[in-house]
Amino acid sequence: MKTRNKPPRILTAISVISYLILLSPSSIATASSAISQSYQTDSGNITQGTLVSLTTSKSSLVTPASSSSAAALIGVATSKPLIELSNSGQGSVQVAVGGTVDAFVSDINGPVKAGDKVTASPISGIGMKATTASEIVGTAQANLSSTKTVTKTFTTTNGQKASVHVGLLPITVTVSYYSAAAPEASIASILPPFLQSIANTLTGKQVSPLRVLLGTCALLLGFIAATIMLYVAIRSQMISIGRNPLAESAIRKGLVDAIVAAIGVLLITIGVVYGVLFS
C-alpha cells in the first residue's frame, strides 16, 4: 500500500505518545539496553523511535525510513543508548544498531505480535510487520495491541482514506534480510522426492511443488474414479448373468461401455495432469 508522504504531521502526533511512553520505567530500561552509533542527518523529523535509512549506500547521512528505502535500513533512532560507539556532535543522531529499543510500529500491514519481523512501512519513520521478503530492522518483543497507540488517518495514492494504529514497541534491533517462507516451501517439505523427480523428468524443467501436488491428487482421484466404475460395472454384470444367463450379450455390451467410460475418465485425468504440470 503506497501512501502520500506526510511524515511531519504523523511524527508530530506520535511524538506525544513517544514522550508519555518513554517516561515509564519499563521504557527507560528498554531504551538503555541499546548499542548506538552516531550518524549525520539534515532531517528534522527524526525523533526517538524513528526507523532510519542511509540516504545512499556510501553515505553517512540518515533519513526516516520508508518502504522505498527499506533496503538501506540501518536501525532505530534513540536518545538513551547503553553504549555509544561514536558521537558526531551537532547535527547528528544516535541510531541503535543492536540491543533492544522502542520503535514506532504500525498495523498498516496487519497486527504486530511478539516475534514478528519489523520492516519499514509506506509511512516515513514508522515500521510494520514484514510479510514478504525484505530488509528488516529487527524483531518485535511485544504485541502492538498491548501498548499505547494513536490512530491516524491518511490518504493512499488512489485517494482512499485508511486508518492505522501507531505506537512505540520494543524491538530487538538486528538489521538483516528477511526471506519470508513461501507457501510452496512447506509443500516441498512434505512432498515425496520421487514425485518431484518424476515431474521434473517428464516436463524437462523444475516444476513447482504445488503443481506436483495438484497433479498427483488429480491422478489419484482419476484412478479411484475409474476403479470404482469398473468394480461397480463388473459386479452388477456378474449378478445380472447369474439371474438371467440369456442376457449375456447385452450384459457384455454394458460391461464394454463401462470400460470405455473408465478409460475416458483416465484420459481426462491425464489431460488435467498434463495441463497442471506443463502450463
XYZ file of C-alpha atoms in Angstrom:
279
model
C 0.000 0.000 0.000
C 1.561 3.270 -1.061
C 0.822 6.468 0.765
C 1.317 10.140 0.263
C 4.223 11.096 2.414
C 3.125 13.279 5.292
C 5.836 12.462 7.821
C 5.840 15.757 9.701
C 2.163 15.536 10.682
C 2.346 11.853 11.565
C 5.573 12.039 13.505
C 4.419 15.110 15.394
C 1.320 13.296 16.621
C 3.268 10.193 17.549
C 5.918 12.184 19.380
C 3.358 12.928 22.087
C 2.759 9.216 22.622
C 6.502 8.638 22.450
C 7.099 11.151 25.244
C 4.443 9.621 27.505
C 5.633 6.045 26.965
C 9.287 6.838 27.453
C 8.511 8.281 30.882
C 7.552 4.831 32.160
C 10.286 2.795 33.943
C 9.923 -0.154 31.582
C 10.523 2.016 28.538
C 13.583 3.607 30.058
C 15.007 0.133 30.697
C 14.294 -0.835 27.104
C 15.981 2.239 25.670
C 19.074 1.866 27.865
C 19.847 -1.634 26.532
C 20.615 -0.383 23.032
C 24.008 -0.026 21.370
C 24.098 3.013 19.118
C 26.243 4.701 16.515
C 26.194 8.350 15.557
C 25.068 9.411 12.075
C 24.676 12.803 10.483
C 21.231 13.977 9.398
C 19.665 17.025 7.809
C 16.128 15.827 8.578
C 14.101 17.485 11.307
C 11.641 14.582 11.512
C 13.866 12.090 13.333
C 12.758 11.544 16.922
C 13.376 8.707 19.335
C 11.853 5.512 17.897
C 12.084 6.567 14.243
C 13.271 3.914 11.800
C 16.114 5.367 9.728
C 17.864 4.534 6.463
C 21.010 5.780 4.803
C 20.311 8.291 2.041
C 22.734 6.352 -0.210
C 24.702 3.157 0.243
C 28.000 5.062 0.616
C 26.631 7.934 2.686
C 26.741 8.502 6.432
C 23.654 10.704 6.213
C 20.393 9.202 7.513
C 16.736 9.965 6.900
C 13.429 8.490 8.140
C 12.980 5.088 6.502
C 10.070 4.150 4.265
C 9.199 1.222 2.022
C 11.124 2.771 -0.864
C 14.313 2.992 1.215
C 13.913 -0.255 3.201
C 16.974 -1.764 1.512
C 19.125 0.885 3.233
C 17.710 0.374 6.755
C 20.344 0.733 9.468
C 18.460 0.958 12.766
C 16.245 2.990 15.092
C 16.862 6.487 16.424
C 17.399 6.513 20.190
C 18.334 9.075 22.838
C 19.430 6.885 25.760
C 21.614 4.040 24.490
C 23.579 1.837 26.846
C 26.693 2.198 24.698
C 27.567 4.910 22.163
C 30.063 3.666 19.595
C 30.581 7.220 18.315
C 29.272 10.741 18.776
C 29.415 13.233 15.910
C 28.002 16.100 17.943
C 25.995 18.866 16.254
C 23.591 17.713 13.532
C 23.902 14.048 14.409
C 21.526 11.396 15.703
C 22.198 8.258 17.728
C 20.974 5.180 15.863
C 20.501 1.879 17.702
C 22.296 -0.807 15.695
C 21.960 -3.550 18.302
C 20.177 -4.410 21.526
C 16.549 -3.651 22.338
C 14.947 -0.255 21.806
C 11.484 1.257 21.425
C 10.485 1.904 17.817
C 7.472 3.362 16.052
C 5.441 0.450 14.661
C 2.055 0.419 12.928
C -0.539 -2.183 11.997
C -0.648 -0.981 8.392
C 0.380 -4.482 7.273
C -1.620 -6.392 9.878
C -1.473 -6.799 13.684
C 2.073 -6.906 15.042
C 2.770 -9.598 17.640
C 5.809 -10.629 19.642
C 8.231 -12.465 17.366
C 7.113 -10.731 14.170
C 9.770 -9.218 11.942
C 9.583 -5.437 11.543
C 10.397 -3.584 8.332
C 9.869 -0.047 7.035
C 6.309 0.930 6.092
C 4.997 3.383 3.465
C 4.805 5.973 6.274
C 8.214 7.565 6.800
C 9.967 6.581 10.011
C 7.360 4.013 11.063
C 7.693 0.238 10.894
C 5.227 -2.505 10.081
C 5.030 -6.287 10.133
C 7.154 -7.916 7.425
C 5.114 -10.440 5.448
C 7.234 -10.651 2.299
C 10.946 -10.904 1.636
C 12.549 -7.585 2.577
C 15.162 -5.880 4.723
C 14.075 -5.800 8.364
C 15.185 -3.669 11.273
C 14.535 -6.297 13.942
C 12.051 -8.449 15.832
C 9.063 -7.264 17.873
C 9.275 -8.139 21.588
C 5.626 -7.443 22.451
C 2.185 -7.176 20.876
C 1.284 -3.773 19.466
C -2.207 -4.209 20.921
C -0.697 -4.184 24.437
C 0.928 -0.761 24.016
C -0.383 2.799 23.880
C -1.224 3.764 20.306
C -2.608 6.657 18.319
C -4.989 6.275 15.390
C -4.066 8.209 12.285
C -5.989 8.568 9.040
C -4.007 9.007 5.872
C -4.769 9.165 2.166
C -3.498 6.412 -0.106
C -2.272 7.014 -3.640
C -5.672 6.025 -5.053
C -7.358 8.713 -2.947
C -8.948 6.413 -0.372
C -8.870 7.104 3.358
C -7.298 4.496 5.633
C -6.727 4.352 9.376
C -3.634 2.986 11.065
C -2.644 2.469 14.703
C 0.861 3.581 15.650
C 2.714 3.046 18.909
C 6.133 2.579 20.453
C 7.002 -1.105 20.541
C 10.176 -2.702 21.943
C 12.126 -4.443 19.195
C 15.448 -6.236 19.174
C 17.490 -4.490 16.504
C 19.111 -6.899 14.058
C 19.162 -5.360 10.608
C 19.119 -8.219 8.117
C 17.354 -9.598 5.073
C 14.182 -11.493 5.882
C 13.287 -14.248 3.459
C 9.619 -14.937 4.099
C 8.784 -18.615 3.888
C 6.796 -19.198 0.715
C 3.745 -21.492 0.931
C 5.444 -23.820 -1.550
C 8.373 -24.286 0.812
C 6.145 -26.108 3.300
C 4.635 -28.177 0.484
C 8.086 -29.199 -0.730
C 8.952 -30.424 2.763
C 6.098 -32.974 2.770
C 6.198 -33.915 -0.921
C 7.953 -37.272 -1.585
C 11.188 -36.511 -3.519
C 10.470 -39.193 -6.150
C 7.254 -37.389 -7.187
C 9.171 -34.152 -7.689
C 11.837 -36.047 -9.631
C 9.269 -37.728 -11.915
C 7.547 -34.415 -12.624
C 10.856 -32.713 -13.436
C 11.857 -35.592 -15.742
C 8.529 -35.629 -17.609
C 8.457 -31.868 -18.172
C 12.190 -31.338 -18.622
C 12.153 -28.438 -16.153
C 11.831 -27.649 -12.456
C 8.153 -27.951 -11.562
C 6.584 -26.084 -8.685
C 5.909 -28.387 -5.689
C 2.347 -27.055 -5.601
C 1.778 -28.148 -9.199
C 3.266 -31.566 -8.476
C 0.918 -31.965 -5.513
C -2.133 -30.875 -7.532
C -1.190 -33.162 -10.412
C -0.687 -36.116 -8.064
C -4.057 -35.527 -6.387
C -5.806 -35.276 -9.770
C -4.176 -38.517 -10.949
C -5.156 -40.372 -7.771
C -8.748 -39.152 -7.979
C -8.945 -40.203 -11.625
C -7.681 -43.707 -10.909
C -10.012 -44.049 -7.915
C -12.999 -42.945 -10.014
C -12.106 -45.359 -12.846
C -11.580 -48.236 -10.420
C -14.931 -47.645 -8.738
C -16.689 -47.501 -12.117
C -15.130 -50.801 -13.235
C -15.835 -52.505 -9.907
C -19.477 -51.481 -9.911
C -19.923 -52.450 -13.586
C -18.285 -55.885 -13.251
C -20.165 -56.678 -10.048
C -23.521 -55.677 -11.473
C -22.873 -57.627 -14.720
C -21.934 -60.778 -12.809
C -25.096 -60.515 -10.746
C -27.142 -59.987 -13.918
C -25.606 -63.029 -15.633
C -26.424 -65.172 -12.593
C -30.043 -64.059 -12.703
C -30.502 -64.175 -16.487
C -27.900 -66.167 -18.447
C -29.765 -65.485 -21.721
C -28.971 -61.769 -21.496
C -25.226 -62.395 -21.738
C -24.727 -60.391 -24.951
C -26.475 -57.326 -23.550
C -24.548 -57.643 -20.304
C -21.258 -57.830 -22.194
C -22.167 -54.701 -24.116
C -22.893 -52.912 -20.824
C -19.521 -54.027 -19.456
C -17.731 -52.734 -22.569
C -19.495 -49.395 -22.174
C -18.348 -49.213 -18.545
C -14.738 -49.967 -19.540
C -14.835 -47.285 -22.252
C -16.218 -44.788 -19.733
C -13.457 -45.649 -17.248
C -10.813 -45.208 -19.962
C -12.382 -41.860 -20.818
C -12.088 -40.761 -17.180
C -8.417 -41.774 -17.155
C -7.727 -39.877 -20.378
C -9.397 -36.749 -18.985
C -7.361 -37.136 -15.802
C -4.122 -37.417 -17.772
C -5.101 -34.288 -19.693
C -5.681 -32.398 -16.459
C -2.333 -33.553 -15.030
C -0.579 -32.536 -18.264
C -2.139 -29.085 -18.075
C -1.135 -28.660 -14.424
C 2.473 -29.734 -14.929
C 3.200 -28.138 -18.311
C 1.301 -24.857 -18.051
